[in-house]
Amino acid sequence: MPPCRFAVWIDASSPESALRVFGMSLVERQLATLLQLAAAKHARFQLASVVIEHAAGALPNVRADLLARCGATLAEARG
């Protein structure tokens, strides 16, 4: 059975998304969890796309390696 492809949208427009807990922002935790799930031994899904929407002029605090590994793109919120 081929893997199920899915897209993820993360709302990082709230100031709370920049909070760091044990060295990772909340958005980084979400991305790391997605990567762990996709890499699981019997994973049956594949990330098609990840979009992180952020407030105008306020890029989320996310490590570049996580963005690259997830193929995530940043998008400014439209209001």
mmCIF file of N, CA, C and O in Angstrom:
data_model
loop_
_atom_site.group_PDB
_atom_site.id
_atom_site.type_symbol
_atom_site.label_atom_id
_atom_site.label_comp_id
_atom_site.label_asym_id
_atom_site.label_seq_id
_atom_site.Cartn_x
_atom_site.Cartn_y
_atom_site.Cartn_z
ATOM 1 N N MET A 1 0.845 -1.176 0.000
ATOM 2 C CA MET A 1 0.000 0.000 0.000
ATOM 3 C C MET A 1 0.895 1.246 0.000
ATOM 4 O O MET A 1 1.785 1.374 0.838
ATOM 5 N N PRO A 2 0.670 2.155 -0.931
ATOM 6 C CA PRO A 2 1.498 3.371 -0.998
ATOM 7 C C PRO A 2 1.208 4.264 0.209
ATOM 8 O O PRO A 2 0.116 4.233 0.772
ATOM 9 N N PRO A 3 2.191 5.076 0.606
ATOM 10 C CA PRO A 3 1.980 5.962 1.757
ATOM 11 C C PRO A 3 0.942 7.040 1.456
ATOM 12 O O PRO A 3 0.773 7.455 0.310
ATOM 13 N N CYS A 4 0.250 7.463 2.476
ATOM 14 C CA CYS A 4 -0.721 8.549 2.367
ATOM 15 C C CYS A 4 0.043 9.866 2.418
ATOM 16 O O CYS A 4 0.835 10.103 3.318
ATOM 17 N N ARG A 5 -0.182 10.725 1.438
ATOM 18 C CA ARG A 5 0.478 12.024 1.413
ATOM 19 C C ARG A 5 -0.447 13.057 2.052
ATOM 20 O O ARG A 5 -1.651 13.017 1.843
ATOM 21 N N PHE A 6 0.124 13.951 2.857
ATOM 22 C CA PHE A 6 -0.701 14.965 3.487
ATOM 23 C C PHE A 6 0.048 16.276 3.621
ATOM 24 O O PHE A 6 1.274 16.307 3.565
ATOM 25 N N ALA A 7 -0.734 17.333 3.779
ATOM 26 C CA ALA A 7 -0.179 18.673 3.950
ATOM 27 C C ALA A 7 -0.487 19.144 5.367
ATOM 28 O O ALA A 7 -1.502 18.774 5.942
ATOM 29 N N VAL A 8 0.405 19.969 5.909
ATOM 30 C CA VAL A 8 0.247 20.488 7.264
ATOM 31 C C VAL A 8 0.332 22.006 7.214
ATOM 32 O O VAL A 8 1.205 22.565 6.557
ATOM 33 N N TRP A 9 -0.583 22.650 7.909
ATOM 34 C CA TRP A 9 -0.573 24.100 8.045
ATOM 35 C C TRP A 9 -0.375 24.401 9.519
ATOM 36 O O TRP A 9 -1.105 23.875 10.371
ATOM 37 N N ILE A 10 0.632 25.210 9.856
ATOM 38 C CA ILE A 10 0.921 25.574 11.243
ATOM 39 C C ILE A 10 0.709 27.079 11.389
ATOM 40 O O ILE A 10 1.311 27.868 10.664
ATOM 41 N N ASP A 11 -0.150 27.454 12.327
ATOM 42 C CA ASP A 11 -0.406 28.867 12.592
ATOM 43 C C ASP A 11 0.595 29.361 13.625
ATOM 44 O O ASP A 11 0.487 29.040 14.804
ATOM 45 N N ALA A 12 1.579 30.117 13.177
ATOM 46 C CA ALA A 12 2.600 30.665 14.075
ATOM 47 C C ALA A 12 2.433 32.174 14.208
ATOM 48 O O ALA A 12 3.378 32.892 14.512
ATOM 49 N N SER A 13 1.215 32.667 13.988
ATOM 50 C CA SER A 13 0.993 34.108 14.023
ATOM 51 C C SER A 13 0.845 34.640 15.447
ATOM 52 O O SER A 13 0.966 35.829 15.677
ATOM 53 N N SER A 14 0.600 33.762 16.403
ATOM 54 C CA SER A 14 0.461 34.175 17.796
ATOM 55 C C SER A 14 1.843 34.374 18.424
ATOM 56 O O SER A 14 2.756 33.590 18.171
ATOM 57 N N PRO A 15 2.001 35.388 19.272
ATOM 58 C CA PRO A 15 3.300 35.591 19.931
ATOM 59 C C PRO A 15 3.737 34.379 20.762
ATOM 60 O O PRO A 15 4.927 34.147 20.946
ATOM 61 N N GLU A 16 2.785 33.598 21.249
ATOM 62 C CA GLU A 16 3.116 32.425 22.057
ATOM 63 C C GLU A 16 3.883 31.371 21.270
ATOM 64 O O GLU A 16 4.564 30.527 21.838
ATOM 65 N N SER A 17 3.774 31.381 19.949
ATOM 66 C CA SER A 17 4.478 30.378 19.139
ATOM 67 C C SER A 17 5.998 30.535 19.224
ATOM 68 O O SER A 17 6.728 29.613 18.896
ATOM 69 N N ALA A 18 6.469 31.689 19.684
ATOM 70 C CA ALA A 18 7.911 31.924 19.821
ATOM 71 C C ALA A 18 8.456 31.442 21.161
ATOM 72 O O ALA A 18 9.664 31.415 21.360
ATOM 73 N N LEU A 19 7.559 31.042 22.071
ATOM 74 C CA LEU A 19 8.020 30.560 23.378
ATOM 75 C C LEU A 19 8.912 29.352 23.201
ATOM 76 O O LEU A 19 8.655 28.488 22.368
ATOM 77 N N ARG A 20 9.956 29.299 24.003
ATOM 78 C CA ARG A 20 10.886 28.171 23.937
ATOM 79 C C ARG A 20 10.721 27.324 25.199
ATOM 80 O O ARG A 20 10.701 27.831 26.297
ATOM 81 N N VAL A 21 10.587 26.035 24.994
ATOM 82 C CA VAL A 21 10.475 25.078 26.092
ATOM 83 C C VAL A 21 11.557 24.029 25.879
ATOM 84 O O VAL A 21 11.594 23.387 24.818
ATOM 85 N N PHE A 22 12.428 23.879 26.846
ATOM 86 C CA PHE A 22 13.545 22.942 26.748
ATOM 87 C C PHE A 22 14.346 23.136 25.456
ATOM 88 O O PHE A 22 14.713 22.188 24.780
ATOM 89 N N GLY A 23 14.570 24.406 25.099
ATOM 90 C CA GLY A 23 15.440 24.725 23.982
ATOM 91 C C GLY A 23 14.807 24.744 22.604
ATOM 92 O O GLY A 23 15.481 25.003 21.618
ATOM 93 N N MET A 24 13.503 24.450 22.500
ATOM 94 C CA MET A 24 12.847 24.450 21.184
ATOM 95 C C MET A 24 11.605 25.331 21.227
ATOM 96 O O MET A 24 10.875 25.345 22.213
ATOM 97 N N SER A 25 11.356 26.037 20.128
ATOM 98 C CA SER A 25 10.114 26.801 20.039
ATOM 99 C C SER A 25 8.967 25.815 19.790
ATOM 100 O O SER A 25 9.189 24.659 19.424
ATOM 101 N N LEU A 26 7.757 26.273 19.995
ATOM 102 C CA LEU A 26 6.600 25.400 19.790
ATOM 103 C C LEU A 26 6.496 24.925 18.333
ATOM 104 O O LEU A 26 6.150 23.774 18.068
ATOM 105 N N VAL A 27 6.831 25.806 17.400
ATOM 106 C CA VAL A 27 6.800 25.426 15.979
ATOM 107 C C VAL A 27 7.867 24.374 15.693
ATOM 108 O O VAL A 27 7.617 23.393 14.981
ATOM 109 N N GLU A 28 9.060 24.538 16.263
ATOM 110 C CA GLU A 28 10.116 23.536 16.073
ATOM 111 C C GLU A 28 9.683 22.180 16.618
ATOM 112 O O GLU A 28 9.961 21.141 16.015
ATOM 113 N N ARG A 29 8.985 22.173 17.743
ATOM 114 C CA ARG A 29 8.491 20.909 18.304
ATOM 115 C C ARG A 29 7.507 20.229 17.356
ATOM 116 O O ARG A 29 7.539 19.017 17.176
ATOM 117 N N GLN A 30 6.632 21.013 16.752
ATOM 118 C CA GLN A 30 5.677 20.444 15.805
ATOM 119 C C GLN A 30 6.394 19.834 14.601
ATOM 120 O O GLN A 30 6.068 18.730 14.168
ATOM 121 N N LEU A 31 7.387 20.545 14.071
ATOM 122 C CA LEU A 31 8.137 20.031 12.924
ATOM 123 C C LEU A 31 8.920 18.778 13.283
ATOM 124 O O LEU A 31 8.935 17.803 12.525
ATOM 125 N N ALA A 32 9.566 18.784 14.453
ATOM 126 C CA ALA A 32 10.339 17.618 14.883
ATOM 127 C C ALA A 32 9.428 16.401 15.062
ATOM 128 O O ALA A 32 9.794 15.282 14.692
ATOM 129 N N THR A 33 8.237 16.613 15.591
ATOM 130 C CA THR A 33 7.289 15.511 15.765
ATOM 131 C C THR A 33 6.843 14.959 14.418
ATOM 132 O O THR A 33 6.755 13.736 14.235
ATOM 133 N N LEU A 34 6.575 15.823 13.464
ATOM 134 C CA LEU A 34 6.199 15.364 12.117
ATOM 135 C C LEU A 34 7.309 14.522 11.501
ATOM 136 O O LEU A 34 7.050 13.485 10.888
ATOM 137 N N LEU A 35 8.556 14.964 11.662
ATOM 138 C CA LEU A 35 9.689 14.205 11.124
ATOM 139 C C LEU A 35 9.826 12.849 11.801
ATOM 140 O O LEU A 35 10.106 11.844 11.146
ATOM 141 N N GLN A 36 9.612 12.793 13.113
ATOM 142 C CA GLN A 36 9.684 11.517 13.826
ATOM 143 C C GLN A 36 8.598 10.565 13.352
ATOM 144 O O GLN A 36 8.852 9.376 13.154
ATOM 145 N N LEU A 37 7.404 11.079 13.166
ATOM 146 C CA LEU A 37 6.302 10.235 12.696
ATOM 147 C C LEU A 37 6.566 9.701 11.293
ATOM 148 O O LEU A 37 6.320 8.537 11.000
ATOM 149 N N ALA A 38 7.078 10.553 10.430
ATOM 150 C CA ALA A 38 7.355 10.136 9.048
ATOM 151 C C ALA A 38 8.487 9.118 8.983
ATOM 152 O O ALA A 38 8.523 8.277 8.090
ATOM 153 N N ALA A 39 9.414 9.176 9.953
ATOM 154 C CA ALA A 39 10.560 8.272 9.950
ATOM 155 C C ALA A 39 10.295 6.976 10.726
ATOM 156 O O ALA A 39 11.154 6.099 10.761
ATOM 157 N N ALA A 40 9.119 6.849 11.323
ATOM 158 C CA ALA A 40 8.796 5.654 12.102
ATOM 159 C C ALA A 40 8.911 4.412 11.221
ATOM 160 O O ALA A 40 8.699 4.462 10.006
ATOM 161 N N LYS A 41 9.235 3.305 11.846
ATOM 162 C CA LYS A 41 9.517 2.062 11.123
ATOM 163 C C LYS A 41 8.414 1.672 10.139
ATOM 164 O O LYS A 41 8.687 1.281 9.025
ATOM 165 N N HIS A 42 7.186 1.767 10.547
ATOM 166 C CA HIS A 42 6.078 1.357 9.678
ATOM 167 C C HIS A 42 5.208 2.545 9.268
ATOM 168 O O HIS A 42 3.990 2.420 9.150
ATOM 169 N N ALA A 43 5.839 3.680 9.065
ATOM 170 C CA ALA A 43 5.095 4.885 8.700
ATOM 171 C C ALA A 43 4.370 4.674 7.376
ATOM 172 O O ALA A 43 4.936 4.144 6.426
ATOM 173 N N ARG A 44 3.139 5.082 7.340
ATOM 174 C CA ARG A 44 2.340 4.944 6.119
ATOM 175 C C ARG A 44 1.894 6.312 5.598
ATOM 176 O O ARG A 44 0.871 6.414 4.951
ATOM 177 N N PHE A 45 2.665 7.321 5.930
ATOM 178 C CA PHE A 45 2.334 8.639 5.397
ATOM 179 C C PHE A 45 3.598 9.373 5.010
ATOM 180 O O PHE A 45 4.686 9.031 5.435
ATOM 181 N N GLN A 46 3.409 10.375 4.191
ATOM 182 C CA GLN A 46 4.516 11.159 3.655
ATOM 183 C C GLN A 46 4.083 12.620 3.637
ATOM 184 O O GLN A 46 2.967 12.941 3.209
ATOM 185 N N LEU A 47 4.947 13.501 4.118
ATOM 186 C CA LEU A 47 4.634 14.924 4.095
ATOM 187 C C LEU A 47 4.636 15.432 2.661
ATOM 188 O O LEU A 47 5.632 15.313 1.965
ATOM 189 N N ALA A 48 3.528 15.968 2.216
ATOM 190 C CA ALA A 48 3.459 16.559 0.884
ATOM 191 C C ALA A 48 3.927 18.009 0.944
ATOM 192 O O ALA A 48 4.675 18.463 0.082
ATOM 193 N N SER A 49 3.482 18.717 1.975
ATOM 194 C CA SER A 49 3.919 20.101 2.157
ATOM 195 C C SER A 49 3.632 20.547 3.577
ATOM 196 O O SER A 49 2.730 20.039 4.231
ATOM 197 N N VAL A 50 4.442 21.500 4.039
ATOM 198 C CA VAL A 50 4.257 22.112 5.351
ATOM 199 C C VAL A 50 4.319 23.617 5.144
ATOM 200 O O VAL A 50 5.279 24.129 4.572
ATOM 201 N N VAL A 51 3.287 24.323 5.586
ATOM 202 C CA VAL A 51 3.247 25.774 5.484
ATOM 203 C C VAL A 51 3.152 26.332 6.898
ATOM 204 O O VAL A 51 2.297 25.916 7.678
ATOM 205 N N ILE A 52 4.044 27.253 7.216
ATOM 206 C CA ILE A 52 4.043 27.910 8.517
ATOM 207 C C ILE A 52 3.633 29.356 8.282
ATOM 208 O O ILE A 52 4.358 30.122 7.654
ATOM 209 N N GLU A 53 2.447 29.704 8.759
ATOM 210 C CA GLU A 53 1.934 31.057 8.577
ATOM 211 C C GLU A 53 2.325 31.900 9.789
ATOM 212 O O GLU A 53 2.143 31.479 10.927
ATOM 213 N N HIS A 54 2.889 33.084 9.542
ATOM 214 C CA HIS A 54 3.367 33.945 10.621
ATOM 215 C C HIS A 54 2.802 35.341 10.482
ATOM 216 O O HIS A 54 2.315 35.732 9.421
ATOM 217 N N ALA A 55 2.850 36.085 11.577
ATOM 218 C CA ALA A 55 2.367 37.463 11.579
ATOM 219 C C ALA A 55 3.258 38.326 10.683
ATOM 220 O O ALA A 55 4.442 38.029 10.495
ATOM 221 N N ALA A 56 2.670 39.374 10.145
ATOM 222 C CA ALA A 56 3.417 40.271 9.263
ATOM 223 C C ALA A 56 4.657 40.817 9.963
ATOM 224 O O ALA A 56 4.574 41.334 11.069
ATOM 225 N N GLY A 57 5.804 40.646 9.331
ATOM 226 C CA GLY A 57 7.064 41.160 9.841
ATOM 227 C C GLY A 57 7.628 40.412 11.037
ATOM 228 O O GLY A 57 8.599 40.863 11.633
ATOM 229 N N ALA A 58 7.047 39.281 11.395
ATOM 230 C CA ALA A 58 7.519 38.528 12.569
ATOM 231 C C ALA A 58 7.762 37.072 12.185
ATOM 232 O O ALA A 58 6.895 36.224 12.340
ATOM 233 N N LEU A 59 8.951 36.794 11.655
ATOM 234 C CA LEU A 59 9.279 35.420 11.277
ATOM 235 C C LEU A 59 9.351 34.542 12.522
ATOM 236 O O LEU A 59 9.871 34.960 13.556
ATOM 237 N N PRO A 60 8.830 33.331 12.437
ATOM 238 C CA PRO A 60 8.893 32.440 13.599
ATOM 239 C C PRO A 60 10.326 31.980 13.864
ATOM 240 O O PRO A 60 11.148 31.924 12.955
ATOM 241 N N ASN A 61 10.593 31.645 15.100
ATOM 242 C CA ASN A 61 11.914 31.198 15.520
ATOM 243 C C ASN A 61 12.016 29.697 15.241
ATOM 244 O O ASN A 61 11.617 28.881 16.076
ATOM 245 N N VAL A 62 12.524 29.351 14.062
ATOM 246 C CA VAL A 62 12.611 27.954 13.642
ATOM 247 C C VAL A 62 13.993 27.694 13.056
ATOM 248 O O VAL A 62 14.477 28.477 12.238
ATOM 249 N N ARG A 63 14.611 26.601 13.490
ATOM 250 C CA ARG A 63 15.932 26.241 12.958
ATOM 251 C C ARG A 63 15.829 25.939 11.463
ATOM 252 O O ARG A 63 14.911 25.283 11.001
ATOM 253 N N ALA A 64 16.808 26.420 10.721
ATOM 254 C CA ALA A 64 16.821 26.247 9.266
ATOM 255 C C ALA A 64 16.863 24.773 8.867
ATOM 256 O O ALA A 64 16.247 24.380 7.871
ATOM 257 N N ASP A 65 17.567 23.928 9.643
ATOM 258 C CA ASP A 65 17.647 22.510 9.277
ATOM 259 C C ASP A 65 16.284 21.829 9.383
ATOM 260 O O ASP A 65 15.951 20.979 8.560
ATOM 261 N N LEU A 66 15.462 22.217 10.354
ATOM 262 C CA LEU A 66 14.118 21.647 10.451
ATOM 263 C C LEU A 66 13.249 22.082 9.277
ATOM 264 O O LEU A 66 12.493 21.283 8.721
ATOM 265 N N LEU A 67 13.347 23.356 8.913
ATOM 266 C CA LEU A 67 12.590 23.847 7.759
ATOM 267 C C LEU A 67 12.957 23.063 6.503
ATOM 268 O O LEU A 67 12.085 22.633 5.739
ATOM 269 N N ALA A 68 14.249 22.861 6.303
ATOM 270 C CA ALA A 68 14.721 22.157 5.108
ATOM 271 C C ALA A 68 14.301 20.692 5.112
ATOM 272 O O ALA A 68 13.847 20.170 4.089
ATOM 273 N N ARG A 69 14.437 20.023 6.239
ATOM 274 C CA ARG A 69 14.101 18.601 6.308
ATOM 275 C C ARG A 69 12.609 18.353 6.093
ATOM 276 O O ARG A 69 12.227 17.313 5.567
ATOM 277 N N CYS A 70 11.780 19.290 6.499
ATOM 278 C CA CYS A 70 10.323 19.149 6.300
ATOM 279 C C CYS A 70 9.880 19.713 4.957
ATOM 280 O O CYS A 70 8.746 19.493 4.547
ATOM 281 N N GLY A 71 10.757 20.464 4.309
ATOM 282 C CA GLY A 71 10.356 21.126 3.068
ATOM 283 C C GLY A 71 9.335 22.218 3.354
ATOM 284 O O GLY A 71 8.471 22.508 2.533
ATOM 285 N N ALA A 72 9.440 22.811 4.546
ATOM 286 C CA ALA A 72 8.467 23.815 4.979
ATOM 287 C C ALA A 72 8.688 25.147 4.300
ATOM 288 O O ALA A 72 9.807 25.526 3.984
ATOM 289 N N THR A 73 7.596 25.857 4.103
ATOM 290 C CA THR A 73 7.663 27.208 3.571
ATOM 291 C C THR A 73 7.016 28.151 4.572
ATOM 292 O O THR A 73 6.114 27.772 5.304
ATOM 293 N N LEU A 74 7.512 29.384 4.600
ATOM 294 C CA LEU A 74 6.965 30.411 5.480
ATOM 295 C C LEU A 74 6.033 31.305 4.669
ATOM 296 O O LEU A 74 6.348 31.677 3.541
ATOM 297 N N ALA A 75 4.882 31.626 5.246
ATOM 298 C CA ALA A 75 3.912 32.481 4.564
ATOM 299 C C ALA A 75 3.409 33.527 5.539
ATOM 300 O O ALA A 75 3.065 33.214 6.676
ATOM 301 N N GLU A 76 3.374 34.764 5.094
ATOM 302 C CA GLU A 76 2.871 35.839 5.936
ATOM 303 C C GLU A 76 1.353 35.763 6.003
ATOM 304 O O GLU A 76 0.681 35.565 4.992
ATOM 305 N N ALA A 77 0.804 35.885 7.217
ATOM 306 C CA ALA A 77 -0.649 35.834 7.408
ATOM 307 C C ALA A 77 -1.318 36.985 6.658
ATOM 308 O O ALA A 77 -0.783 38.082 6.590
ATOM 309 N N ARG A 78 -2.455 36.703 6.117
ATOM 310 C CA ARG A 78 -3.161 37.713 5.315
ATOM 311 C C ARG A 78 -4.218 38.453 6.109
ATOM 312 O O ARG A 78 -4.980 39.219 5.559
ATOM 313 N N GLY A 79 -4.288 38.194 7.402
ATOM 314 C CA GLY A 79 -5.241 38.907 8.239
ATOM 315 C C GLY A 79 -6.381 38.114 8.521
ATOM 316 O O GLY A 79 -7.145 37.740 9.106
#
